[in-house]
CSV table of C-alpha atoms in Angstrom, one decimal:
chain,number,residue,atom,x,y,z
A,1,MET,CA,27.6,25.1,-25.2
A,2,SER,CA,24.6,27.5,-24.2
A,3,GLN,CA,20.9,26.4,-25.0
A,4,GLU,CA,18.2,28.4,-26.6
A,5,PRO,CA,15.8,29.9,-24.1
A,6,LEU,CA,12.4,28.2,-23.5
A,7,LEU,CA,9.1,29.4,-22.4
A,8,PRO,CA,7.9,28.7,-19.1
A,9,TYR,CA,6.4,24.8,-18.9
A,10,GLY,CA,2.8,24.6,-19.3
A,11,SER,CA,0.4,25.2,-22.0
A,12,PRO,CA,-3.0,26.3,-20.2
A,13,SER,CA,-6.3,27.0,-22.3
A,14,VAL,CA,-8.7,29.8,-21.5
A,15,LEU,CA,-10.8,27.6,-20.0
A,16,SER,CA,-8.8,26.7,-17.8
A,17,GLY,CA,-7.8,30.0,-17.2
A,18,ILE,CA,-11.0,30.6,-15.5
A,19,ALA,CA,-10.8,27.8,-13.0
A,20,GLU,CA,-7.0,28.4,-12.9
A,21,ASN,CA,-7.9,32.4,-11.9
A,22,PHE,CA,-10.3,30.9,-8.9
A,23,ALA,CA,-7.8,27.8,-8.1
A,24,PHE,CA,-4.8,30.7,-7.2
A,25,HIS,CA,-7.1,33.1,-5.4
A,26,SER,CA,-8.5,30.6,-3.2
A,27,SER,CA,-4.8,29.3,-1.9
A,28,PRO,CA,-1.4,30.5,-4.2
A,29,GLU,CA,0.7,27.4,-2.5
A,30,SER,CA,-1.4,24.7,-3.8
A,31,PHE,CA,-2.0,26.4,-7.1
A,32,ILE,CA,1.1,26.8,-7.5
A,33,THR,CA,2.8,23.4,-5.8
A,34,ALA,CA,0.0,21.3,-8.0
A,35,ARG,CA,1.9,22.5,-11.4
A,36,SER,CA,5.4,21.8,-10.0
A,37,LEU,CA,4.4,18.3,-9.2
A,38,ALA,CA,2.8,18.6,-12.7
A,39,PHE,CA,6.3,19.2,-14.1
A,40,GLN,CA,8.7,16.9,-12.4
A,41,LYS,CA,6.0,14.2,-12.7
A,42,ALA,CA,6.9,15.0,-16.5
A,43,HIS,CA,10.5,15.7,-16.0
A,44,PRO,CA,11.9,13.8,-13.7
A,45,GLN,CA,15.2,14.6,-14.5
A,46,LEU,CA,14.3,18.6,-13.9
A,47,ALA,CA,12.4,17.2,-10.6
A,48,ASN,CA,14.9,19.6,-8.1
A,49,SER,CA,14.5,22.9,-10.4
A,50,ARG,CA,12.2,25.8,-10.0
A,51,ILE,CA,11.7,27.0,-13.3
A,52,PRO,CA,9.2,29.0,-14.0
A,53,ILE,CA,5.5,27.7,-14.8
A,54,ARG,CA,3.0,29.0,-16.9
A,55,ALA,CA,-0.9,29.8,-15.8
A,56,LYS,CA,-3.9,31.8,-17.7
A,57,VAL,CA,-5.5,34.1,-15.6
A,58,LEU,CA,-8.4,36.6,-16.8
A,59,ASN,CA,-7.2,35.4,-20.1
A,60,ARG,CA,-4.0,36.2,-19.2
A,61,ASP,CA,-0.3,34.6,-19.8
A,62,VAL,CA,0.8,34.2,-16.6
A,63,ALA,CA,4.5,32.9,-15.9
A,64,VAL,CA,4.6,32.0,-11.8
A,65,ILE,CA,8.3,32.5,-10.9
A,66,SER,CA,9.4,30.6,-7.3
A,67,SER,CA,13.1,30.1,-7.9
A,68,TYR,CA,15.3,32.5,-6.1
A,69,ASP,CA,17.8,33.8,-8.3
A,70,HIS,CA,15.4,34.4,-11.0
A,71,VAL,CA,13.5,36.4,-8.2
A,72,CYS,CA,16.7,38.5,-7.9
A,73,GLN,CA,17.4,38.6,-11.7
A,74,ILE,CA,14.1,40.1,-11.8
A,75,LEU,CA,14.4,42.4,-8.9
A,76,CYS,CA,17.9,43.8,-8.8
A,77,ASP,CA,19.2,43.5,-12.8
A,78,GLU,CA,18.6,47.1,-13.9
A,79,THR,CA,18.9,45.5,-17.5
A,80,ILE,CA,15.8,43.3,-17.1
A,81,ALA,CA,14.3,46.4,-14.5
A,82,LEU,CA,14.2,48.4,-16.8
A,83,ARG,CA,12.1,45.9,-19.6
A,84,LEU,CA,9.5,45.2,-16.9
A,85,SER,CA,6.4,47.5,-15.6
A,86,SER,CA,4.9,48.0,-12.4
A,87,SER,CA,2.4,50.1,-13.5
A,88,GLN,CA,0.8,48.0,-16.1
A,89,ALA,CA,0.6,45.1,-13.9
A,90,TYR,CA,-1.1,46.4,-11.1
A,91,ASP,CA,-2.8,48.8,-13.7
A,92,GLU,CA,-6.5,47.1,-12.8
A,93,LEU,CA,-5.9,45.8,-9.7
A,94,MET,CA,-3.9,49.1,-7.9
A,95,ALA,CA,-4.2,52.6,-10.2
A,96,PRO,CA,-7.9,52.7,-9.8
A,97,PHE,CA,-8.0,52.6,-5.5
A,98,PHE,CA,-4.4,54.4,-5.4
A,99,PRO,CA,-4.7,57.0,-7.6
A,100,PRO,CA,-1.1,58.0,-9.2
A,101,PRO,CA,1.8,59.4,-8.6
A,102,ASN,CA,3.0,56.9,-6.4
A,103,LEU,CA,5.7,55.2,-6.2
A,104,LEU,CA,4.0,51.5,-6.3
A,105,LEU,CA,2.9,52.3,-9.4
A,106,LEU,CA,6.1,54.0,-10.5
A,107,ASP,CA,8.6,52.7,-13.0
A,108,PRO,CA,12.0,53.0,-13.5
A,109,PRO,CA,13.8,55.3,-14.2
A,110,GLU,CA,11.1,58.1,-12.7
A,111,GLN,CA,10.4,55.3,-10.0
A,112,TRP,CA,13.9,55.8,-8.5
A,113,GLU,CA,14.2,59.3,-8.3
A,114,ARG,CA,11.3,60.3,-6.5
A,115,LYS,CA,12.2,57.1,-4.4
A,116,ASN,CA,15.3,58.9,-3.3
A,117,ALA,CA,12.7,62.2,-2.1
A,118,TRP,CA,10.7,59.2,-0.5
A,119,THR,CA,13.2,58.5,1.5
A,120,GLU,CA,14.7,61.3,2.8
A,121,ARG,CA,11.0,61.9,4.3
A,122,ILE,CA,10.2,58.5,5.9
A,123,ALA,CA,13.4,58.7,8.0
A,124,THR,CA,12.6,61.9,9.6
A,125,ILE,CA,9.9,59.7,11.6
A,126,ASN,CA,12.4,57.0,12.8
A,127,LYS,CA,13.3,58.6,16.2
A,128,ASN,CA,9.3,58.4,17.0
A,129,ILE,CA,8.8,55.0,16.3
A,130,GLN,CA,10.1,53.3,19.3
A,131,PRO,CA,8.8,55.3,21.6
A,132,LEU,CA,5.2,55.2,19.9
A,133,VAL,CA,5.2,51.8,19.3
A,134,HIS,CA,6.5,50.8,22.8
A,135,ASP,CA,3.7,53.2,24.6
A,136,SER,CA,0.7,51.9,22.0
A,137,VAL,CA,2.0,48.3,23.0
A,138,LEU,CA,1.5,48.7,26.5
A,139,ASP,CA,-1.9,50.7,25.9
A,140,HIS,CA,-3.1,47.6,23.8
A,141,PHE,CA,-2.1,44.7,25.9
A,142,ARG,CA,-2.7,46.2,29.1
A,143,SER,CA,-6.7,46.8,27.8
A,144,ILE,CA,-6.9,43.2,27.9
A,145,GLN,CA,-7.3,42.1,31.4
A,146,SER,CA,-4.8,39.4,32.1
A,147,GLY,CA,-5.5,35.9,31.6
A,148,SER,CA,-8.2,36.4,28.8
A,149,THR,CA,-8.1,34.5,25.6
A,150,VAL,CA,-8.0,36.6,22.1
A,151,ASP,CA,-7.3,35.8,18.7
A,152,ILE,CA,-3.8,37.2,17.9
A,153,TYR,CA,-4.0,37.9,14.9
A,154,GLU,CA,-6.8,40.2,15.7
A,155,CYS,CA,-5.1,41.1,18.1
A,156,MET,CA,-1.9,42.2,16.1
A,157,LYS,CA,-4.1,43.9,13.3
A,158,SER,CA,-5.7,46.2,16.2
A,159,LEU,CA,-2.5,46.7,17.1
A,160,SER,CA,-1.1,47.6,13.4
A,161,TRP,CA,-4.0,49.9,13.0
A,162,HIS,CA,-3.2,51.7,16.1
A,163,ILE,CA,0.7,52.4,15.5
A,164,LEU,CA,0.0,53.4,11.5
A,165,LEU,CA,-2.6,55.7,12.1
A,166,SER,CA,-0.7,57.2,15.0
A,167,LEU,CA,2.5,56.8,13.1
A,168,PHE,CA,1.4,58.7,10.2
A,169,ILE,CA,-1.8,61.1,11.0
A,170,GLN,CA,-0.3,61.7,14.2
A,171,ARG,CA,-2.9,61.2,16.5
A,172,ASP,CA,-3.7,58.9,19.5
A,173,HIS,CA,-5.9,55.8,18.5
A,174,ASP,CA,-9.4,56.1,19.9
A,175,GLU,CA,-11.8,53.0,19.7
A,176,LYS,CA,-14.8,55.5,20.2
A,177,SER,CA,-13.5,58.5,17.7
A,178,GLY,CA,-15.9,59.0,15.0
A,179,ASP,CA,-13.7,60.0,12.2
A,180,HIS,CA,-10.7,57.6,13.0
A,181,LYS,CA,-13.2,54.7,12.9
A,182,GLU,CA,-14.4,56.0,9.9
A,183,ILE,CA,-10.7,55.5,8.1
A,184,GLU,CA,-10.9,52.1,9.2
A,185,THR,CA,-13.5,51.4,7.4
A,186,LEU,CA,-13.4,53.5,4.6
A,187,HIS,CA,-9.9,50.9,3.9
A,188,GLU,CA,-11.6,48.3,4.5
A,189,ASP,CA,-14.2,48.5,2.0
A,190,LEU,CA,-11.7,49.9,-0.9
A,191,LEU,CA,-9.7,46.7,-0.3
A,192,ARG,CA,-12.7,44.4,-1.0
A,193,GLY,CA,-13.2,46.2,-4.2
A,194,GLN,CA,-10.0,46.0,-4.7
A,195,PHE,CA,-9.5,42.4,-4.3
A,196,SER,CA,-13.3,41.4,-5.8
A,197,LEU,CA,-13.3,38.9,-8.1
A,198,PHE,CA,-15.9,40.5,-9.8
A,199,PRO,CA,-14.4,43.3,-11.4
A,200,VAL,CA,-16.7,45.6,-12.4
A,201,SER,CA,-17.8,49.0,-10.8
A,202,ILE,CA,-21.8,48.7,-10.8
A,203,ASN,CA,-24.1,51.5,-8.4
A,204,THR,CA,-27.4,51.3,-8.3
A,205,ARG,CA,-30.5,51.8,-6.3
A,206,PHE,CA,-30.5,48.6,-4.8
A,207,TRP,CA,-27.3,47.2,-4.6
A,208,ARG,CA,-23.6,48.3,-5.2
A,209,SER,CA,-20.5,46.4,-6.5
A,210,PRO,CA,-17.6,45.7,-4.1
A,211,ARG,CA,-15.4,47.6,-6.6
A,212,SER,CA,-17.8,50.4,-6.9
A,213,LYS,CA,-17.8,50.5,-2.7
A,214,GLY,CA,-14.1,50.2,-3.2
A,215,LEU,CA,-14.1,53.5,-5.5
A,216,LYS,CA,-16.1,55.3,-3.8
A,217,ALA,CA,-14.0,54.3,-0.3
A,218,ARG,CA,-11.1,55.9,-2.3
A,219,GLN,CA,-12.5,59.6,-2.6
A,220,ASN,CA,-13.6,59.5,0.5
A,221,LEU,CA,-10.2,59.0,2.2
A,222,GLN,CA,-8.6,61.4,-0.1
A,223,SER,CA,-11.0,63.9,1.1
A,224,ILE,CA,-9.8,63.4,4.5
A,225,LEU,CA,-6.5,62.4,4.3
A,226,GLY,CA,-5.9,65.5,2.0
A,227,ASP,CA,-7.7,67.7,5.4
A,228,LYS,CA,-5.7,66.0,7.6
A,229,VAL,CA,-2.2,67.2,5.1
A,230,ALA,CA,-3.6,70.2,5.0
A,231,HIS,CA,-4.2,71.2,8.8
A,232,GLY,CA,-0.6,69.5,9.3
A,233,LYS,CA,-2.3,66.4,11.2
A,234,CYS,CA,0.7,64.2,9.1
A,235,PRO,CA,4.5,64.3,10.1
A,236,PHE,CA,5.7,65.2,7.1
A,237,ALA,CA,6.4,69.0,5.9
A,238,PHE,CA,5.3,70.8,2.3
A,239,ASP,CA,5.8,74.1,1.0
A,240,GLU,CA,4.2,73.0,-2.5
A,241,PRO,CA,0.6,72.2,-3.1
A,242,GLU,CA,2.0,69.7,-5.7
A,243,GLU,CA,3.8,68.7,-2.5
A,244,GLY,CA,0.7,68.1,0.0
A,245,ARG,CA,-1.0,65.9,-2.9
A,246,ASP,CA,2.0,63.8,-3.5
A,247,ILE,CA,1.9,63.3,0.2
A,248,ALA,CA,-1.7,62.7,0.8
A,249,ASN,CA,-1.8,60.6,-2.0
A,250,HIS,CA,1.3,58.2,0.0
A,251,LEU,CA,-1.1,58.6,3.2
A,252,LEU,CA,-3.7,56.2,1.6
A,253,LEU,CA,-1.4,53.4,0.9
A,254,PHE,CA,0.8,54.2,4.1
A,255,THR,CA,-2.3,53.6,6.3
A,256,SER,CA,-4.2,51.2,4.0
A,257,SER,CA,-5.9,48.0,5.1
A,258,LEU,CA,-3.3,45.7,3.2
A,259,ALA,CA,-0.8,47.9,5.1
A,260,ALA,CA,-2.4,47.0,8.6
A,261,LYS,CA,-3.3,43.5,7.7
A,262,GLY,CA,0.7,43.1,6.4
A,263,LEU,CA,2.3,44.3,9.8
A,264,ALA,CA,-0.2,42.1,11.8
A,265,SER,CA,0.3,39.4,9.6
A,266,LEU,CA,3.9,39.6,10.4
A,267,LEU,CA,3.7,40.5,13.7
A,268,THR,CA,1.3,37.1,14.5
A,269,ALA,CA,4.1,35.1,13.1
A,270,VAL,CA,6.7,36.6,14.7
A,271,LEU,CA,5.2,36.4,18.4
A,272,LEU,CA,4.2,32.9,17.6
A,273,ASN,CA,7.9,32.4,16.7
A,274,LEU,CA,9.0,34.2,20.6
A,275,PHE,CA,6.5,32.4,22.4
A,276,PHE,CA,6.0,29.4,21.4
A,277,PHE,CA,8.8,28.1,19.1
A,278,LYS,CA,11.3,25.8,21.2
A,279,GLU,CA,14.4,25.6,20.7
A,280,GLY,CA,16.5,23.2,22.9
A,281,GLY,CA,13.3,22.0,25.1
A,282,SER,CA,13.4,26.3,26.0
A,283,LEU,CA,11.1,28.5,24.0
A,284,LEU,CA,12.5,31.8,22.4
A,285,SER,CA,11.5,34.2,24.5
A,286,THR,CA,13.0,32.6,27.4
A,287,LYS,CA,16.5,31.7,26.1
A,288,ILE,CA,16.5,35.4,24.5
A,289,GLN,CA,15.9,36.4,27.9
A,290,THR,CA,18.7,34.5,29.1
A,291,LEU,CA,21.2,36.2,27.3
A,292,GLU,CA,23.1,38.7,29.2
A,293,ASP,CA,24.8,41.2,27.2
A,294,PRO,CA,22.2,43.3,25.2
A,295,GLY,CA,23.8,43.3,21.9
A,296,GLN,CA,23.7,39.7,22.0
A,297,ARG,CA,19.4,39.8,22.8
A,298,SER,CA,19.6,42.7,20.3
A,299,ASN,CA,21.2,40.5,17.3
A,300,TYR,CA,19.4,37.7,18.1
A,301,ILE,CA,15.7,39.5,18.2
A,302,GLN,CA,16.5,40.5,14.5
A,303,SER,CA,18.3,37.0,13.3
A,304,MET,CA,15.0,35.5,14.5
A,305,ILE,CA,12.7,38.8,13.0
A,306,SER,CA,14.8,37.7,10.0
A,307,GLU,CA,14.1,34.4,9.8
A,308,THR,CA,10.3,35.2,10.0
A,309,GLU,CA,10.2,37.2,7.0
A,310,ARG,CA,12.2,34.7,5.2
A,311,LEU,CA,9.4,32.3,5.6
A,312,SER,CA,6.2,34.1,6.4
A,313,PRO,CA,6.6,37.1,4.0
A,314,PRO,CA,2.7,38.8,4.7
A,315,VAL,CA,2.3,39.2,1.2
A,316,VAL,CA,2.9,36.3,-1.1
A,317,GLY,CA,4.9,37.9,-3.8
A,318,ILE,CA,4.3,41.1,-6.7
A,319,MET,CA,3.5,41.1,-10.5
A,320,ARG,CA,5.3,43.0,-13.3
A,321,GLN,CA,4.4,42.9,-17.1
A,322,THR,CA,6.9,42.9,-19.4
A,323,THR,CA,7.6,45.8,-21.9
A,324,GLN,CA,9.8,43.3,-23.7
A,325,ALA,CA,11.1,40.3,-23.9
A,326,VAL,CA,13.5,38.9,-21.1
A,327,VAL,CA,15.6,35.6,-20.6
A,328,LEU,CA,16.1,34.9,-17.2
A,329,ARG,CA,19.4,33.2,-17.0
A,330,SER,CA,19.4,29.2,-15.5
A,331,LYS,CA,22.6,28.4,-13.2
A,332,GLU,CA,22.2,24.5,-14.0
A,333,GLU,CA,23.6,23.6,-17.2
A,334,SER,CA,21.3,21.4,-17.8
A,335,VAL,CA,18.0,23.4,-17.4
A,336,PRO,CA,17.9,26.1,-20.5
A,337,PRO,CA,17.2,29.7,-20.0
A,338,THR,CA,13.6,31.0,-19.8
A,339,LEU,CA,12.2,33.3,-22.1
A,340,ILE,CA,9.2,35.8,-21.1
A,341,PRO,CA,7.9,37.2,-24.4
A,342,LYS,CA,6.5,40.6,-24.2
A,343,SER,CA,3.3,41.7,-22.7
A,344,TRP,CA,3.4,38.5,-19.8
A,345,ASP,CA,2.9,39.0,-16.9
A,346,LEU,CA,5.4,37.7,-13.9
A,347,TRP,CA,4.1,36.7,-10.5
A,348,LEU,CA,7.2,36.7,-8.1
A,349,TYR,CA,6.1,33.9,-5.5
A,350,PHE,CA,8.1,35.0,-2.6
A,351,VAL,CA,6.7,32.1,-0.5
A,352,GLY,CA,8.6,29.5,-2.7
A,353,ALA,CA,11.7,31.8,-3.2
A,354,GLY,CA,12.3,32.2,-0.1
A,355,ARG,CA,12.3,28.6,0.5
A,356,ASP,CA,14.2,27.5,-2.4
A,357,PRO,CA,17.8,24.5,-1.7
A,358,ALA,CA,19.5,26.3,-3.5
A,359,ALA,CA,20.1,29.5,-2.1
A,360,PHE,CA,19.2,28.7,1.9
A,361,GLY,CA,20.0,25.1,1.6
A,362,GLU,CA,18.8,21.6,3.2
A,363,THR,CA,17.3,24.0,5.6
A,364,ALA,CA,15.4,26.4,3.8
A,365,ASP,CA,11.8,24.9,4.6
A,366,ASP,CA,13.2,25.3,8.4
A,367,PHE,CA,12.3,27.9,10.9
A,368,VAL,CA,16.4,28.6,12.1
A,369,PRO,CA,16.2,31.6,14.8
A,370,SER,CA,19.4,32.2,14.7
A,371,ARG,CA,20.2,31.8,10.7
A,372,TYR,CA,21.1,35.6,10.4
A,373,TYR,CA,22.3,36.2,14.1
A,374,SER,CA,26.6,36.4,13.3
A,375,ALA,CA,27.0,39.7,11.5
A,376,ALA,CA,29.0,37.7,8.8
A,377,SER,CA,26.0,35.8,8.0
A,378,SER,CA,26.5,34.9,4.3
A,379,GLN,CA,22.7,33.6,4.6
A,380,HIS,CA,20.9,35.5,1.5
A,381,ASP,CA,18.0,37.7,2.5
A,382,GLY,CA,14.5,37.1,2.8
A,383,LEU,CA,12.0,38.9,0.0
A,384,ALA,CA,9.1,40.3,2.3
A,385,PHE,CA,10.3,43.6,1.1
A,386,GLY,CA,11.1,42.6,-2.0
A,387,ALA,CA,14.7,43.4,-3.4
A,388,GLY,CA,16.5,46.0,-5.9
A,389,ALA,CA,15.3,49.7,-6.2
A,390,LYS,CA,12.1,49.1,-5.8
A,391,SER,CA,12.0,47.3,-2.4
A,392,CYS,CA,9.4,48.5,0.1
A,393,LEU,CA,10.1,52.1,0.8
A,394,GLY,CA,8.6,50.7,4.4
A,395,LYS,CA,11.1,48.5,5.0
A,396,ASP,CA,12.9,50.0,7.6
A,397,VAL,CA,9.8,51.6,9.0
A,398,ILE,CA,7.9,48.3,9.8
A,399,ARG,CA,11.5,46.2,11.0
A,400,MET,CA,12.0,49.0,13.1
A,401,ILE,CA,8.0,48.7,14.3
A,402,VAL,CA,8.5,44.8,14.8
A,403,LEU,CA,11.4,45.3,16.8
A,404,ALA,CA,10.0,47.6,19.4
A,405,VAL,CA,6.7,45.5,19.6
A,406,VAL,CA,8.9,42.8,20.5
A,407,GLU,CA,11.3,44.2,23.0
A,408,THR,CA,8.2,45.9,24.7
A,409,CYS,CA,6.9,42.6,25.0
A,410,LEU,CA,9.9,41.3,26.6
A,411,GLY,CA,10.3,44.1,29.5
A,412,GLN,CA,13.2,46.5,27.4
A,413,SER,CA,11.8,49.6,27.6
A,414,HIS,CA,12.3,53.0,25.2
A,415,GLY,CA,8.7,54.7,25.6
A,416,ALA,CA,8.2,58.1,26.0
A,417,ASN,CA,6.9,57.0,29.6
A,418,SER,CA,9.8,54.2,30.1
A,419,ASN,CA,11.0,55.8,33.4
A,420,ASN,CA,7.9,55.4,34.9
A,421,SER,CA,7.9,51.8,36.9
A,422,SER,CA,4.4,51.5,35.1
A,423,ALA,CA,6.0,51.3,32.2
A,424,ASN,CA,8.0,48.4,32.8
A,425,THR,CA,5.7,45.5,31.5
A,426,VAL,CA,5.9,42.1,30.2
A,427,ILE,CA,4.1,40.5,28.0
A,428,GLY,CA,3.6,37.3,28.1
A,429,LEU,CA,1.5,34.8,25.8
A,430,HIS,CA,0.6,31.4,26.1
A,431,ALA,CA,-0.8,28.6,24.1
A,432,GLU,CA,-5.0,27.6,24.1
A,433,GLY,CA,-5.5,24.9,23.6
A,434,GLY,CA,-3.1,21.6,21.6
A,435,GLU,CA,-0.8,22.3,19.0
A,436,LEU,CA,-0.7,24.3,16.1
A,437,PRO,CA,-2.8,23.2,13.0
A,438,ALA,CA,0.0,21.6,10.4
A,439,GLY,CA,-0.8,24.1,7.9
A,440,VAL,CA,0.2,26.5,10.7
A,441,GLN,CA,3.4,25.1,12.0
A,442,GLY,CA,4.3,25.1,7.9
A,443,TRP,CA,3.7,28.5,7.1
A,444,LEU,CA,5.9,29.4,9.9
A,445,GLY,CA,8.5,26.7,9.0
A,446,TRP,CA,8.3,24.4,12.2
A,447,GLN,CA,7.1,21.8,10.5
A,448,PRO,CA,8.8,20.9,6.8
A,449,LYS,CA,6.8,19.7,3.9
A,450,VAL,CA,3.7,20.1,4.9
A,451,LYS,CA,0.8,18.7,2.0
A,452,PRO,CA,-0.1,21.4,-0.1
A,453,GLU,CA,-3.8,20.7,1.2
A,454,GLU,CA,-2.8,21.5,4.8
A,455,TRP,CA,-1.8,24.6,3.6
A,456,ALA,CA,-4.3,25.7,1.6
A,457,ARG,CA,-6.7,24.2,5.0
A,458,ASP,CA,-5.3,26.3,7.4
A,459,ILE,CA,-3.5,29.5,6.0
A,460,LYS,CA,-5.5,32.4,4.1
A,461,GLN,CA,-3.2,34.2,1.8
A,462,LEU,CA,-4.3,36.7,0.2
A,463,PRO,CA,-4.6,39.9,0.1
A,464,THR,CA,-1.8,38.7,3.4
A,465,GLN,CA,-0.8,35.6,5.0
A,466,ARG,CA,-3.2,34.7,7.9
A,467,PRO,CA,-4.3,32.0,9.8
A,468,ARG,CA,-7.7,30.8,8.0
A,469,LYS,CA,-9.6,29.6,11.6
A,470,PRO,CA,-8.0,31.9,15.2
A,471,ILE,CA,-5.2,30.7,16.7
A,472,MET,CA,-6.2,31.7,20.6
A,473,VAL,CA,-3.9,32.3,23.0
A,474,VAL,CA,-4.0,33.6,26.4
A,475,VAL,CA,-2.5,37.1,27.7
A,476,GLN,CA,-0.3,37.2,30.8
A,477,HIS,CA,1.1,40.9,31.4
A,478,GLN,CA,3.7,41.4,34.9
A,479,SER,CA,6.1,43.9,36.3
A,480,ALA,CA,9.4,43.6,35.2
A,481,SER,CA,12.1,42.4,37.7
């Protein structure tokens, strides 16, 4: 007998909503875990169920979704997708900083049509990615003296800016170049304005709010990027002026600080796994290099990257807003369906959904680098790039970049200058100090059941995930044999 759908668990007040807003921005993982524990205490018979949790943020009703099945229903079920809006959910956070029309803020069915055109555009740059990334990685690490100590996240952020700007603006990265550095600085101002907890634009003679600075940065970036497009300084061709404006709008997204930090987050997690995680007593980098068959090496690297995406997605989640009431089905007979009323916000928490035991079994919280090694693997995909028709347009580009970074570090040549002996360099990273903090190990999946307070202490989750304190590593490079 079917059960009547119920509202998400919880009944926060308007006053508690203020506290919840700051709690979520401080640590989404701690925020959601605390509410899940409260639910489990109140309903011990449903302790293993990842039912949606209700919150009140900025006086809005929010359903926090951390079940893998529920996230997939929301993103992949067309009947549900047509009852949701990205544009309304992101109206205040994104629209003022990334002017429409752009794919991020479009809703189905218009978004589906425009995405097809952009998928074709993006495919034209795929052939350039491996050689560009290979040469960028070698140039980047050769600028660091072998034996030097660096903060791995900051190192990856610098590399990410290098790669993204070179790929989408067709220009070699030059730290001394004024206009190139200006793009980075303006994007940082834009991001601070976008994620400011003071969402008001104030511009006085003596002081400007972060939001006001961010909006001004967006105007300047639109001018710079529009000029780049007009003068053929981007890889996308166009015939009509409207197409050129569309390309400039999307370049604002592709070269954004959020994109650079997201790529840096994923690269940081991948390289920590590659050079510091031990399986069977051997470092992953050593294990991969001992595989003689190139196909096996490539498959293992891609499996390791997929597992990193699952456990450590750069962006903790995404938002939707219901334009009509939505009912989320339950796979468990003892758990009723969940009713999400019209005009509620849905926060899809990828970190939790990617570790859902119902989808990933007893090792859901563990880093298993070979999880996706078999081509016939029945494992569910991670959610780092979303799912369904509105999955991230750049997911294939980012995956190609990350794969090329790993292969380059391991001495596999793909660059424009790869025939030169100087191009065959192996990059190594070695630990500086003791073990990684517990929260960082939890983020990577090395240490299961990390306490929420340890995660909050050691991992910064917004706007992208990264260690709160520098993780110092020693960089070494040597000629490949």
